[in-house]
Amino acid sequence: MGSKRCFKNTRTIYLLTVLLLVFAKEITAEEEQHGNDGPELKSYHEPDSEEEDVRLSSEAGAGASVTSGHEVSQPEEENQSPAEGLEGEEKEDLPEQPPPVVEKPKEVPVVNGGTAHGEPCIFPFLFQGTEYLDCTTDGRGDGRLWCATIYDYDHEKKWGFCETEEQAQERLQAEEAEEEYQTVLRMLNATTRRTQKKELYEKLLKVAEKGHQKAMEKVAYAMLFGDYMSQNVTKAKDMFDKLAIEGSPKAQTALGFLYAAGLGVNSSQAKALVYYTFGALGGNLVAHMVLGYRYWGGVGVPQSCESALTHYRLVANQVANDVSLTGGSAVQRIRLLDEVENPGSTSGMLEEDLIQYYQFLAEKGDVQAQVGLGQLHLHGGRGVEQNHQRAYDYFTQAANAGNTHAMAFLGKMYSEGSDYLPQNNDTALQYFKKASDLGNPVGQSGLGMAYLYGRGVPVNYELALKYFQKAAEQGWVDGQLQLGTMYYNGIGVKRDYKQALKFFNLASQAGHILAFYNLAQMHATGTGVMRSCHTAVELFKNVCERGRWSERLMAAYGSFKEGGSDAALVQYLLLAEQGYEVAQSNVAFILDQKGARIITENETYPRALLHWTRAAAQGYTVARIKLGDYHFYGHGTDVDYETAVIHYRLASEQQHSAQAMFNLGYMHEKGLGIKQDIHLAKRFYDMAAEASPDAQVPVFLALCKLGLVYTLQYLQDLNLKELISQVDMDQLLGPEWDLYLMTIIALLLGTVIAYRQRQHQIMVPPRPPVPAPAPPPRPPQEQSQPRAQEQTPAQEQEQEQGEENENEEEEEEEEEEQQ
């Protein structure tokens, strides 16, 4: 033990000695460097000299560690090999110290264009009182580098661009491509005709071939999704590879999606995570959303609520900033499974005939139809595209007819402004006042916003609070939201987080996106409530799913309705990666129906199982039942009745699904994956019938079958054959019991035959009815009192019985005559 301790102490002393020598060597090197170089080298290029000092000091430290026992007397020795201080060894056998970096004179560019074409730049040059040591973009709005060819540019204005002829040509081509791209983009945004968009995408493809990055991104995504171009995943992947090398975050995100979904490449969740991470670092919001969902659900990464919160909050901030006063476009979520199982349901979509009917009513002056169509075109959704011009026209017609809702919505449109309608606070204020004076909550909320933010009027928090309270009392969501904001921030009122939470909850019940966002912030920071990361993530996720990328849901649905299952599948797959539960269930449905050719048959059920699992984890009941079915039948996995029972039980207990209860009853009846129990089977069948009226018929049939099975099982348990064998008929009925039985059977047979003959004799062919004589005409007095001559019901019954008795007597007489 003592030797070990001594050894440790010796080693410690040795290390301290080496560190002191290194430190002394560095100090000596710095002093010699300062003494030999002089101040003029440092003033020549201060940043470079500092970097050089760091490099030389590190080299001196390395040399000191080798030559720690030798004294350095001259500064030149630092630039020579440390082997010179060692005796008896050749210099060639040791690594040579790199030579000192000699700063090369900077190449002075020759300017191109400007007022001094072909002349060299002068550095430094003076521009607006500032000296520049290199080409600059200051003073220009296009980002092009330039320099002066004289020292004082402000005096003689001689300058030129810092680029060669080739660079100038490349720049001109890039500017031309950018101009073409912007032109095509404007035309794409202006048209809704599919044929025109196809032609414009062909033009966009030509722009992309010139190397324009944004055009390449749009074309690559169009090829991936089959939007207005033929779907070609392989070609899209090649374009994404080129763009990713150039650093495009959109392309990196797309490559992450391709590797995650295994489209055009072998599936690799590791590569997908890398590309998603690079895309998120580049600022791509879709990549952030994908990573947020992956960390929330533990998909390919360890589950981490805090990491999910970070990504979702970043995306939600952007989505909340994009929300306008009018509320933005509506998000339409359509389940393909519901449409197939319930053909009569429209999934919230408006049929074209119904829209035309409303348009017809609006043209005829129906105010309600005008307001409804105005709101549809203002927000979009339900199969109607967003169109502010049509919304303005319908609202104007209804407002002229005196409708207060139309006035208020016109005020919102003027307050927000759009490409069609310029922003105008004064006009908005007029419409808000008209609607508010008539008691409209939308107008009251609009006036509150005007006074809160000083739009057309001076800021007045008291009036803003007053109008918001009036609107909130009538249940208007904007009034509730703004009241919550005022209480949260203490604007015009004392700060009260409980009141803020109350009004945010009320607004969230109506589905307001900013209410969800504010609640998420409160739960994420623990403001006014107990901090809950899980609740905050769910609320932020709800906000993120209302971003502009949600329009892809309707595009995918349109592709599916047009027969493009592959295009719809790819679009739903990307949305599923972002965490949309409806997209995950739609992906699983398309794969379950085997309607996609882009996925091989062997991978269909395993992929469907994966997406049913993800949808079930988000609370979709049908997905949970589908998981049970897949394990029951062995689709995409091995047959596993126990796991099927687990999924059915979860669906029945958590979502009270009648289908799951029925399936559990069947499995109890058959003893599949669980102990056979007919009593529990009947219980689950009864629960299914109570849970859903649609289950009553199948439950009745199942109970009939169960009753039959129970009877047979009872008889089997009773062992009837053995019981009969134990009965001695001779002792019970006597030795002649068989004769008695045959006699009884013969008597019964005779009775039946006699009864049948009697019935045959009674059946007489009916005689043709004799027409009754016409009653004589009544005198006027009798006609005036018809009620007095009518028979009572009792009299009519007695008459009918008398007629029946007479008929029976006649039949008996005829029978006697025949005999």
Tab-separated table of N, CA and C in Angstrom, residues 98-210:
chain	number	residue	atom	x	y	z
A	98	PRO	N	5.662	22.029	-38.827
A	98	PRO	CA	5.210	22.729	-40.032
A	98	PRO	C	5.813	24.116	-40.113
A	99	PRO	N	6.124	24.557	-41.307
A	99	PRO	CA	6.729	25.886	-41.468
A	99	PRO	C	5.737	26.972	-41.079
A	100	PRO	N	6.243	28.107	-40.719
A	100	PRO	CA	5.345	29.211	-40.347
A	100	PRO	C	4.488	29.628	-41.532
A	101	VAL	N	3.255	29.994	-41.219
A	101	VAL	CA	2.317	30.402	-42.266
A	101	VAL	C	2.700	31.792	-42.733
A	102	VAL	N	3.002	31.858	-44.022
A	102	VAL	CA	3.341	33.151	-44.611
A	102	VAL	C	2.094	33.707	-45.279
A	103	GLU	N	1.681	34.832	-44.847
A	103	GLU	CA	0.450	35.420	-45.373
A	103	GLU	C	0.685	35.899	-46.785
A	104	LYS	N	-0.092	35.316	-47.721
A	104	LYS	CA	0.052	35.688	-49.128
A	104	LYS	C	-0.677	36.998	-49.392
A	105	PRO	N	-0.157	37.752	-50.301
A	105	PRO	CA	-0.870	38.989	-50.637
A	105	PRO	C	-2.232	38.671	-51.244
A	106	LYS	N	-3.245	39.397	-50.811
A	106	LYS	CA	-4.612	39.136	-51.251
A	106	LYS	C	-4.771	39.504	-52.709
A	107	GLU	N	-5.464	38.629	-53.446
A	107	GLU	CA	-5.697	38.887	-54.868
A	107	GLU	C	-6.753	39.977	-55.012
A	108	VAL	N	-6.395	41.007	-55.707
A	108	VAL	CA	-7.301	42.149	-55.864
A	108	VAL	C	-8.193	41.893	-57.073
A	109	PRO	N	-9.543	41.855	-56.880
A	109	PRO	CA	-10.427	41.575	-58.015
A	109	PRO	C	-10.487	42.763	-58.975
A	110	VAL	N	-10.750	42.411	-60.227
A	110	VAL	CA	-10.973	43.425	-61.263
A	110	VAL	C	-12.475	43.580	-61.407
A	111	VAL	N	-12.940	44.804	-61.373
A	111	VAL	CA	-14.374	45.055	-61.339
A	111	VAL	C	-14.995	44.784	-62.701
A	112	ASN	N	-16.280	44.441	-62.651
A	112	ASN	CA	-17.050	44.172	-63.864
A	112	ASN	C	-18.272	45.080	-63.840
A	113	GLY	N	-18.430	45.891	-64.876
A	113	GLY	CA	-19.546	46.817	-64.932
A	113	GLY	C	-19.295	48.032	-64.082
A	114	GLY	N	-20.364	48.729	-63.747
A	114	GLY	CA	-20.239	49.941	-62.951
A	114	GLY	C	-19.671	51.086	-63.759
A	115	THR	N	-18.961	51.983	-63.070
A	115	THR	CA	-18.380	53.161	-63.741
A	115	THR	C	-16.889	53.001	-63.993
A	116	ALA	N	-16.314	51.861	-63.578
A	116	ALA	CA	-14.862	51.661	-63.762
A	116	ALA	C	-14.620	50.232	-64.219
A	117	HIS	N	-15.273	49.821	-65.292
A	117	HIS	CA	-15.162	48.451	-65.774
A	117	HIS	C	-13.716	48.107	-66.140
A	118	GLY	N	-13.240	46.960	-65.603
A	118	GLY	CA	-11.893	46.484	-65.928
A	118	GLY	C	-10.817	46.989	-65.018
A	119	GLU	N	-11.096	47.909	-64.110
A	119	GLU	CA	-10.089	48.447	-63.209
A	119	GLU	C	-10.062	47.623	-61.930
A	120	PRO	N	-8.895	47.571	-61.240
A	120	PRO	CA	-8.806	46.784	-59.993
A	120	PRO	C	-9.420	47.548	-58.818
A	121	CYS	N	-9.861	46.778	-57.840
A	121	CYS	CA	-10.395	47.374	-56.617
A	121	CYS	C	-9.257	47.985	-55.800
A	122	ILE	N	-9.605	48.959	-55.008
A	122	ILE	CA	-8.668	49.581	-54.086
A	122	ILE	C	-9.137	49.272	-52.668
A	123	PHE	N	-8.233	48.659	-51.871
A	123	PHE	CA	-8.562	48.368	-50.470
A	123	PHE	C	-7.504	49.010	-49.581
A	124	PRO	N	-7.910	49.656	-48.540
A	124	PRO	CA	-9.298	49.963	-48.194
A	124	PRO	C	-9.827	51.111	-49.028
A	125	PHE	N	-11.151	51.218	-49.131
A	125	PHE	CA	-11.774	52.365	-49.788
A	125	PHE	C	-12.805	52.950	-48.834
A	126	LEU	N	-13.067	54.230	-49.063
A	126	LEU	CA	-13.931	54.985	-48.163
A	126	LEU	C	-15.311	55.130	-48.793
A	127	PHE	N	-16.340	54.723	-48.046
A	127	PHE	CA	-17.723	54.850	-48.529
A	127	PHE	C	-18.589	55.348	-47.379
A	128	GLN	N	-19.128	56.541	-47.547
A	128	GLN	CA	-19.994	57.169	-46.549
A	128	GLN	C	-19.323	57.224	-45.176
A	129	GLY	N	-18.037	57.591	-45.192
A	129	GLY	CA	-17.308	57.783	-43.951
A	129	GLY	C	-16.793	56.508	-43.311
A	130	THR	N	-16.958	55.366	-43.972
A	130	THR	CA	-16.497	54.092	-43.411
A	130	THR	C	-15.500	53.458	-44.365
A	131	GLU	N	-14.392	52.927	-43.791
A	131	GLU	CA	-13.405	52.238	-44.610
A	131	GLU	C	-13.773	50.771	-44.753
A	132	TYR	N	-13.625	50.242	-45.970
A	132	TYR	CA	-13.935	48.848	-46.264
A	132	TYR	C	-12.676	48.164	-46.744
A	133	LEU	N	-12.358	46.998	-46.156
A	133	LEU	CA	-11.178	46.227	-46.519
A	133	LEU	C	-11.508	45.122	-47.511
A	134	ASP	N	-12.756	45.002	-47.889
A	134	ASP	CA	-13.169	43.940	-48.812
A	134	ASP	C	-14.404	44.417	-49.558
A	135	CYS	N	-14.804	43.627	-50.571
A	135	CYS	CA	-16.021	43.955	-51.308
A	135	CYS	C	-17.218	43.909	-50.354
A	136	THR	N	-18.221	44.730	-50.641
A	136	THR	CA	-19.353	44.856	-49.723
A	136	THR	C	-20.658	44.912	-50.499
A	137	THR	N	-21.736	44.662	-49.759
A	137	THR	CA	-23.085	44.796	-50.337
A	137	THR	C	-23.786	46.027	-49.795
A	138	ASP	N	-23.121	46.784	-48.931
A	138	ASP	CA	-23.742	47.981	-48.354
A	138	ASP	C	-24.115	48.964	-49.454
A	139	GLY	N	-25.254	49.585	-49.289
A	139	GLY	CA	-25.699	50.567	-50.272
A	139	GLY	C	-26.486	49.976	-51.424
A	140	ARG	N	-26.624	48.654	-51.476
A	140	ARG	CA	-27.360	48.009	-52.560
A	140	ARG	C	-28.473	47.135	-51.958
A	141	GLY	N	-29.565	47.045	-52.671
A	141	GLY	CA	-30.679	46.237	-52.206
A	141	GLY	C	-30.755	44.863	-52.826
A	142	ASP	N	-29.886	44.593	-53.825
A	142	ASP	CA	-29.939	43.300	-54.513
A	142	ASP	C	-28.921	42.303	-53.993
A	143	GLY	N	-28.085	42.716	-53.007
A	143	GLY	CA	-27.128	41.795	-52.425
A	143	GLY	C	-25.893	41.554	-53.259
A	144	ARG	N	-25.624	42.352	-54.277
A	144	ARG	CA	-24.433	42.143	-55.127
A	144	ARG	C	-23.222	42.836	-54.509
A	145	LEU	N	-22.079	42.128	-54.577
A	145	LEU	CA	-20.839	42.664	-54.035
A	145	LEU	C	-20.248	43.690	-54.990
A	146	TRP	N	-19.682	44.779	-54.420
A	146	TRP	CA	-19.047	45.815	-55.230
A	146	TRP	C	-17.873	46.400	-54.448
A	147	CYS	N	-17.048	47.170	-55.160
A	147	CYS	CA	-15.927	47.860	-54.524
A	147	CYS	C	-15.644	49.140	-55.297
A	148	ALA	N	-14.848	50.003	-54.692
A	148	ALA	CA	-14.428	51.251	-55.355
A	148	ALA	C	-13.048	51.057	-55.964
A	149	THR	N	-12.788	51.768	-57.035
A	149	THR	CA	-11.471	51.686	-57.687
A	149	THR	C	-10.584	52.866	-57.296
A	150	ILE	N	-11.076	53.715	-56.410
A	150	ILE	CA	-10.285	54.787	-55.817
A	150	ILE	C	-10.550	54.753	-54.321
A	151	TYR	N	-9.704	55.436	-53.562
A	151	TYR	CA	-9.866	55.381	-52.119
A	151	TYR	C	-11.165	56.037	-51.685
A	152	ASP	N	-11.431	57.242	-52.161
A	152	ASP	CA	-12.610	57.990	-51.721
A	152	ASP	C	-13.707	57.840	-52.769
A	153	TYR	N	-14.592	56.890	-52.519
A	153	TYR	CA	-15.687	56.671	-53.478
A	153	TYR	C	-16.629	57.869	-53.521
A	154	ASP	N	-16.880	58.475	-52.376
A	154	ASP	CA	-17.845	59.568	-52.330
A	154	ASP	C	-17.394	60.758	-53.167
A	155	HIS	N	-16.093	60.847	-53.448
A	155	HIS	CA	-15.588	62.003	-54.191
A	155	HIS	C	-15.723	61.814	-55.701
A	156	GLU	N	-15.325	60.645	-56.238
A	156	GLU	CA	-15.297	60.456	-57.691
A	156	GLU	C	-16.295	59.408	-58.187
A	157	LYS	N	-16.924	58.637	-57.285
A	157	LYS	CA	-17.977	57.679	-57.649
A	157	LYS	C	-17.494	56.633	-58.655
A	158	LYS	N	-16.274	56.165	-58.523
A	158	LYS	CA	-15.787	55.114	-59.417
A	158	LYS	C	-15.902	53.767	-58.709
A	159	TRP	N	-16.597	52.838	-59.352
A	159	TRP	CA	-16.871	51.552	-58.709
A	159	TRP	C	-17.176	50.506	-59.769
A	160	GLY	N	-17.301	49.255	-59.306
A	160	GLY	CA	-17.681	48.145	-60.173
A	160	GLY	C	-18.034	46.929	-59.327
A	161	PHE	N	-18.617	45.921	-59.981
A	161	PHE	CA	-19.021	44.706	-59.266
A	161	PHE	C	-17.845	43.751	-59.130
A	162	CYS	N	-17.793	43.068	-57.976
A	162	CYS	CA	-16.726	42.106	-57.703
A	162	CYS	C	-17.139	40.736	-58.253
A	163	GLU	N	-17.117	40.598	-59.552
A	163	GLU	CA	-17.491	39.326	-60.166
A	163	GLU	C	-16.842	39.222	-61.533
A	164	THR	N	-16.618	37.957	-61.949
A	164	THR	CA	-16.043	37.715	-63.262
A	164	THR	C	-17.154	37.678	-64.307
A	165	GLU	N	-16.764	37.523	-65.548
A	165	GLU	CA	-17.750	37.438	-66.625
A	165	GLU	C	-18.642	36.208	-66.443
A	166	GLU	N	-18.007	35.079	-66.030
A	166	GLU	CA	-18.792	33.865	-65.827
A	166	GLU	C	-19.794	34.036	-64.678
A	167	GLN	N	-19.319	34.658	-63.602
A	167	GLN	CA	-20.215	34.900	-62.484
A	167	GLN	C	-21.347	35.840	-62.871
A	168	ALA	N	-21.025	36.831	-63.693
A	168	ALA	CA	-22.069	37.755	-64.145
A	168	ALA	C	-23.102	37.028	-65.000
A	169	GLN	N	-22.625	36.111	-65.856
A	169	GLN	CA	-23.546	35.346	-66.702
A	169	GLN	C	-24.431	34.431	-65.841
A	170	GLU	N	-23.833	33.790	-64.840
A	170	GLU	CA	-24.626	32.936	-63.950
A	170	GLU	C	-25.657	33.749	-63.175
A	171	ARG	N	-25.243	34.953	-62.792
A	171	ARG	CA	-26.181	35.802	-62.061
A	171	ARG	C	-27.347	36.214	-62.948
A	172	LEU	N	-27.071	36.560	-64.181
A	172	LEU	CA	-28.155	36.940	-65.102
A	172	LEU	C	-29.114	35.784	-65.338
A	173	GLN	N	-28.568	34.567	-65.475
A	173	GLN	CA	-29.433	33.403	-65.658
A	173	GLN	C	-30.294	33.153	-64.420
A	174	ALA	N	-29.674	33.339	-63.237
A	174	ALA	CA	-30.430	33.150	-62.000
A	174	ALA	C	-31.536	34.188	-61.866
A	175	GLU	N	-31.247	35.442	-62.242
A	175	GLU	CA	-32.278	36.484	-62.184
A	175	GLU	C	-33.407	36.195	-63.166
A	176	GLU	N	-33.049	35.717	-64.354
A	176	GLU	CA	-34.073	35.366	-65.343
A	176	GLU	C	-34.948	34.217	-64.844
A	177	ALA	N	-34.315	33.207	-64.231
A	177	ALA	CA	-35.079	32.079	-63.695
A	177	ALA	C	-35.986	32.526	-62.551
A	178	GLU	N	-35.485	33.425	-61.705
A	178	GLU	CA	-36.307	33.927	-60.600
A	178	GLU	C	-37.527	34.688	-61.121
A	179	GLU	N	-37.314	35.485	-62.155
A	179	GLU	CA	-38.437	36.234	-62.730
A	179	GLU	C	-39.475	35.282	-63.317
A	180	GLU	N	-39.023	34.257	-64.025
A	180	GLU	CA	-39.956	33.276	-64.589
A	180	GLU	C	-40.697	32.534	-63.472
A	181	TYR	N	-39.976	32.199	-62.406
A	181	TYR	CA	-40.597	31.480	-61.297
A	181	TYR	C	-41.694	32.319	-60.651
A	182	GLN	N	-41.420	33.587	-60.400
A	182	GLN	CA	-42.419	34.456	-59.782
A	182	GLN	C	-43.636	34.627	-60.679
A	183	THR	N	-43.401	34.710	-61.989
A	183	THR	CA	-44.530	34.844	-62.928
A	183	THR	C	-45.421	33.609	-62.885
A	184	VAL	N	-44.810	32.428	-62.955
A	184	VAL	CA	-45.582	31.184	-62.911
A	184	VAL	C	-46.293	31.036	-61.578
A	185	LEU	N	-45.633	31.442	-60.489
A	185	LEU	CA	-46.238	31.320	-59.162
A	185	LEU	C	-47.474	32.198	-59.039
A	186	ARG	N	-47.400	33.424	-59.571
A	186	ARG	CA	-48.575	34.301	-59.540
A	186	ARG	C	-49.730	33.710	-60.343
A	187	MET	N	-49.420	33.131	-61.477
A	187	MET	CA	-50.467	32.525	-62.305
A	187	MET	C	-51.061	31.301	-61.619
A	188	LEU	N	-50.248	30.533	-60.912
A	188	LEU	CA	-50.758	29.373	-60.175
A	188	LEU	C	-51.718	29.801	-59.070
A	189	ASN	N	-51.373	30.874	-58.370
A	189	ASN	CA	-52.223	31.336	-57.279
A	189	ASN	C	-53.502	31.981	-57.781
A	190	ALA	N	-53.487	32.440	-59.039
A	190	ALA	CA	-54.652	33.149	-59.574
A	190	ALA	C	-55.679	32.227	-60.203
A	191	THR	N	-55.309	31.002	-60.551
A	191	THR	CA	-56.233	30.106	-61.257
A	191	THR	C	-56.647	28.943	-60.368
A	192	THR	N	-57.841	28.433	-60.656
A	192	THR	CA	-58.350	27.244	-59.968
A	192	THR	C	-58.623	26.104	-60.929
A	193	ARG	N	-58.398	26.329	-62.208
A	193	ARG	CA	-58.652	25.305	-63.220
A	193	ARG	C	-57.499	24.309	-63.252
A	194	ARG	N	-57.844	23.042	-63.212
A	194	ARG	CA	-56.833	21.990	-63.134
A	194	ARG	C	-55.985	21.925	-64.403
A	195	THR	N	-56.608	22.105	-65.554
A	195	THR	CA	-55.853	22.030	-66.816
A	195	THR	C	-54.804	23.137	-66.889
A	196	GLN	N	-55.182	24.344	-66.445
A	196	GLN	CA	-54.212	25.440	-66.462
A	196	GLN	C	-53.068	25.174	-65.495
A	197	LYS	N	-53.375	24.602	-64.344
A	197	LYS	CA	-52.313	24.321	-63.372
A	197	LYS	C	-51.348	23.268	-63.905
A	198	LYS	N	-51.862	22.285	-64.632
A	198	LYS	CA	-50.969	21.291	-65.239
A	198	LYS	C	-50.008	21.950	-66.218
A	199	GLU	N	-50.530	22.863	-67.040
A	199	GLU	CA	-49.672	23.567	-68.006
A	199	GLU	C	-48.633	24.422	-67.274
A	200	LEU	N	-49.041	25.074	-66.193
A	200	LEU	CA	-48.114	25.926	-65.449
A	200	LEU	C	-47.027	25.104	-64.764
A	201	TYR	N	-47.358	23.900	-64.306
A	201	TYR	CA	-46.333	23.051	-63.698
A	201	TYR	C	-45.321	22.568	-64.735
A	202	GLU	N	-45.756	22.423	-65.972
A	202	GLU	CA	-44.796	22.095	-67.028
A	202	GLU	C	-43.811	23.245	-67.231
A	203	LYS	N	-44.307	24.474	-67.167
A	203	LYS	CA	-43.416	25.628	-67.251
A	203	LYS	C	-42.488	25.685	-66.037
A	204	LEU	N	-43.049	25.328	-64.881
A	204	LEU	CA	-42.232	25.334	-63.670
A	204	LEU	C	-41.120	24.299	-63.755
A	205	LEU	N	-41.387	23.195	-64.430
A	205	LEU	CA	-40.362	22.176	-64.622
A	205	LEU	C	-39.205	22.723	-65.446
A	206	LYS	N	-39.500	23.538	-66.455
A	206	LYS	CA	-38.441	24.139	-67.270
A	206	LYS	C	-37.612	25.113	-66.439
A	207	VAL	N	-38.285	25.845	-65.538
A	207	VAL	CA	-37.543	26.754	-64.655
A	207	VAL	C	-36.652	25.948	-63.709
A	208	ALA	N	-37.155	24.818	-63.223
A	208	ALA	CA	-36.364	23.976	-62.331
A	208	ALA	C	-35.138	23.417	-63.035
A	209	GLU	N	-35.257	23.128	-64.322
A	209	GLU	CA	-34.121	22.597	-65.078
A	209	GLU	C	-32.986	23.615	-65.200
A	210	LYS	N	-33.312	24.894	-64.974
A	210	LYS	CA	-32.280	25.930	-64.993
A	210	LYS	C	-31.556	26.041	-63.655
